[in-house]
CSV table of C-alpha atoms in Angstrom, one decimal:
chain,number,residue,atom,x,y,z
A,1,UNK,CA,30.6,119.1,49.2
A,2,UNK,CA,29.2,117.4,52.0
A,3,UNK,CA,32.5,117.1,54.1
A,4,UNK,CA,33.6,120.5,53.9
A,5,UNK,CA,33.8,121.6,57.1
A,6,UNK,CA,34.6,125.3,57.8
A,7,UNK,CA,32.1,125.6,60.9
A,8,UNK,CA,34.9,126.5,63.4
A,9,UNK,CA,35.3,129.5,61.3
A,10,UNK,CA,31.1,130.3,61.7
A,11,UNK,CA,30.4,128.6,57.8
A,12,UNK,CA,27.0,126.6,57.7
A,13,UNK,CA,28.1,122.4,57.1
A,14,UNK,CA,29.2,122.3,53.2
A,15,UNK,CA,29.6,125.9,52.6
A,16,UNK,CA,33.2,126.7,51.2
A,17,UNK,CA,35.4,130.0,52.6
A,18,UNK,CA,35.1,132.7,50.6
A,19,UNK,CA,32.9,131.3,47.7
A,20,UNK,CA,29.6,132.4,46.4
A,21,UNK,CA,28.2,129.3,46.8
A,22,UNK,CA,28.5,125.9,47.6
A,23,UNK,CA,26.3,124.7,45.1
A,24,UNK,CA,27.1,124.3,41.4
A,25,UNK,CA,24.4,123.4,39.2
A,26,UNK,CA,24.5,121.1,36.4
A,27,UNK,CA,23.8,122.8,32.9
A,28,UNK,CA,19.9,122.7,32.2
A,29,UNK,CA,20.1,121.5,28.3
A,30,UNK,CA,23.0,119.0,29.1
A,31,UNK,CA,20.7,117.5,32.3
A,32,UNK,CA,17.6,117.3,29.6
A,33,UNK,CA,19.5,115.7,26.6
A,34,UNK,CA,21.5,113.1,28.8
A,35,UNK,CA,17.9,112.5,30.5
A,36,UNK,CA,16.5,111.9,26.8
A,37,UNK,CA,19.5,109.8,25.6
A,38,UNK,CA,19.1,107.4,28.6
A,39,UNK,CA,15.6,107.3,28.0
A,40,UNK,CA,16.1,106.4,24.4
A,41,UNK,CA,19.3,104.0,24.8
A,42,UNK,CA,18.5,102.4,28.0
A,43,UNK,CA,14.7,102.4,28.8
A,44,UNK,CA,15.5,99.7,31.1
A,45,UNK,CA,16.5,102.1,34.1
A,46,UNK,CA,15.2,104.9,36.1
A,47,UNK,CA,16.7,108.7,35.3
A,48,UNK,CA,16.7,110.6,38.8
A,49,UNK,CA,17.9,114.6,38.1
A,50,UNK,CA,18.9,116.2,41.4
A,51,UNK,CA,21.6,117.6,43.9
A,52,UNK,CA,24.1,115.4,44.5
A,53,UNK,CA,26.3,115.4,47.1
A,54,UNK,CA,30.4,114.8,46.6
A,55,UNK,CA,33.1,114.3,49.4
A,56,UNK,CA,35.9,112.3,50.2
A,57,UNK,CA,34.3,109.5,51.8
A,58,UNK,CA,32.3,106.5,50.6
A,59,UNK,CA,29.0,105.9,52.4
A,60,UNK,CA,28.1,102.8,52.9
A,61,UNK,CA,25.5,103.0,56.4
A,62,UNK,CA,21.9,104.1,57.0
A,63,UNK,CA,22.6,107.1,59.8
A,64,UNK,CA,25.2,108.7,57.6
A,65,UNK,CA,23.0,108.7,54.4
A,66,UNK,CA,20.2,109.6,56.7
A,67,UNK,CA,22.0,112.8,58.0
A,68,UNK,CA,23.3,113.7,54.7
A,69,UNK,CA,19.5,113.8,52.9
A,70,UNK,CA,18.6,115.9,55.8
A,71,UNK,CA,21.2,118.6,55.9
A,72,UNK,CA,22.0,118.6,52.3
A,73,UNK,CA,18.7,117.3,50.4
A,74,UNK,CA,20.6,115.1,47.9
A,75,UNK,CA,19.3,112.5,46.1
A,76,UNK,CA,22.9,110.3,46.4
A,77,UNK,CA,26.8,110.8,47.1
A,78,UNK,CA,29.6,110.4,45.3
A,79,UNK,CA,33.2,111.0,45.3
A,80,UNK,CA,33.8,113.0,42.4
A,81,UNK,CA,31.8,115.2,41.2
A,82,UNK,CA,32.0,117.9,43.4
A,83,UNK,CA,35.6,119.2,42.0
A,84,UNK,CA,34.3,118.7,38.3
A,85,UNK,CA,31.1,120.9,39.3
A,86,UNK,CA,33.2,123.6,41.4
A,87,UNK,CA,36.2,123.9,38.3
A,88,UNK,CA,33.5,123.9,35.7
A,89,UNK,CA,31.6,126.8,37.9
A,90,UNK,CA,34.9,128.9,38.5
A,91,UNK,CA,35.5,128.8,34.9
A,92,UNK,CA,32.2,129.5,33.1
A,93,UNK,CA,31.7,125.9,31.6
A,94,UNK,CA,28.7,124.4,31.3
A,95,UNK,CA,28.8,120.6,32.8
A,96,UNK,CA,26.8,117.7,33.7
A,97,UNK,CA,27.5,114.7,36.1
A,98,UNK,CA,26.0,111.5,35.2
A,99,UNK,CA,26.2,108.6,38.1
A,100,UNK,CA,25.3,105.2,38.1
A,101,UNK,CA,24.1,104.1,42.0
A,102,UNK,CA,25.4,101.0,43.2
A,103,UNK,CA,23.7,100.9,46.4
A,104,UNK,CA,21.6,102.3,48.5
A,105,UNK,CA,24.2,102.6,51.3
A,106,UNK,CA,21.8,100.9,53.5
A,107,UNK,CA,22.9,96.8,53.0
A,108,UNK,CA,20.3,96.1,50.9
A,109,UNK,CA,22.7,95.8,47.5
A,110,UNK,CA,21.1,93.0,45.5
A,111,UNK,CA,23.9,92.2,43.0
A,112,UNK,CA,27.5,91.9,43.6
A,113,UNK,CA,29.8,94.8,42.4
A,114,UNK,CA,31.6,93.4,39.7
A,115,UNK,CA,28.3,92.3,38.2
A,116,UNK,CA,26.8,96.2,38.8
A,117,UNK,CA,30.2,97.4,37.3
A,118,UNK,CA,29.8,95.3,33.9
A,119,UNK,CA,26.3,96.7,33.5
A,120,UNK,CA,26.9,100.6,34.6
A,121,UNK,CA,29.9,100.7,31.7
A,122,UNK,CA,27.3,99.0,29.0
A,123,UNK,CA,24.7,101.6,30.1
A,124,UNK,CA,26.9,104.8,30.0
A,125,UNK,CA,28.5,103.5,26.8
A,126,UNK,CA,25.3,103.6,25.2
A,127,UNK,CA,23.5,106.5,26.8
A,128,UNK,CA,26.9,108.1,25.8
A,129,UNK,CA,26.8,107.0,22.2
A,130,UNK,CA,23.3,108.5,21.8
A,131,UNK,CA,23.8,111.6,23.6
A,132,UNK,CA,26.9,113.2,21.7
A,133,UNK,CA,24.8,113.5,18.5
A,134,UNK,CA,22.5,115.8,20.9
A,135,UNK,CA,25.2,118.2,21.4
């Protein structure tokens, strides 16, 4: 959670006080199954696997993006998955976060958000439809 800041108490940026970790890896089996399902259901899009940074900020500028990439080595940012990941980790529940990336946070977006949103919904439905029988 990139915007967790307890540095005033001696913790590194992003570290959640009194937690044994602030990194909550997704279930490797679910990640593999989702990547396979996406490749079959949506051969026209790329799949990336890696660290997702989560926080209560919409990241839209290049400087913030570069700072977060340098500090936390994440592939992307979003605003909901960290809570899901932390809750799953604390309860011993395997989990997976799927994200459709709308832009690069550097003013290079090539399509309107409403167009992207419709495409993301179609891709996600196809992916989940392909993934569920594999579970």
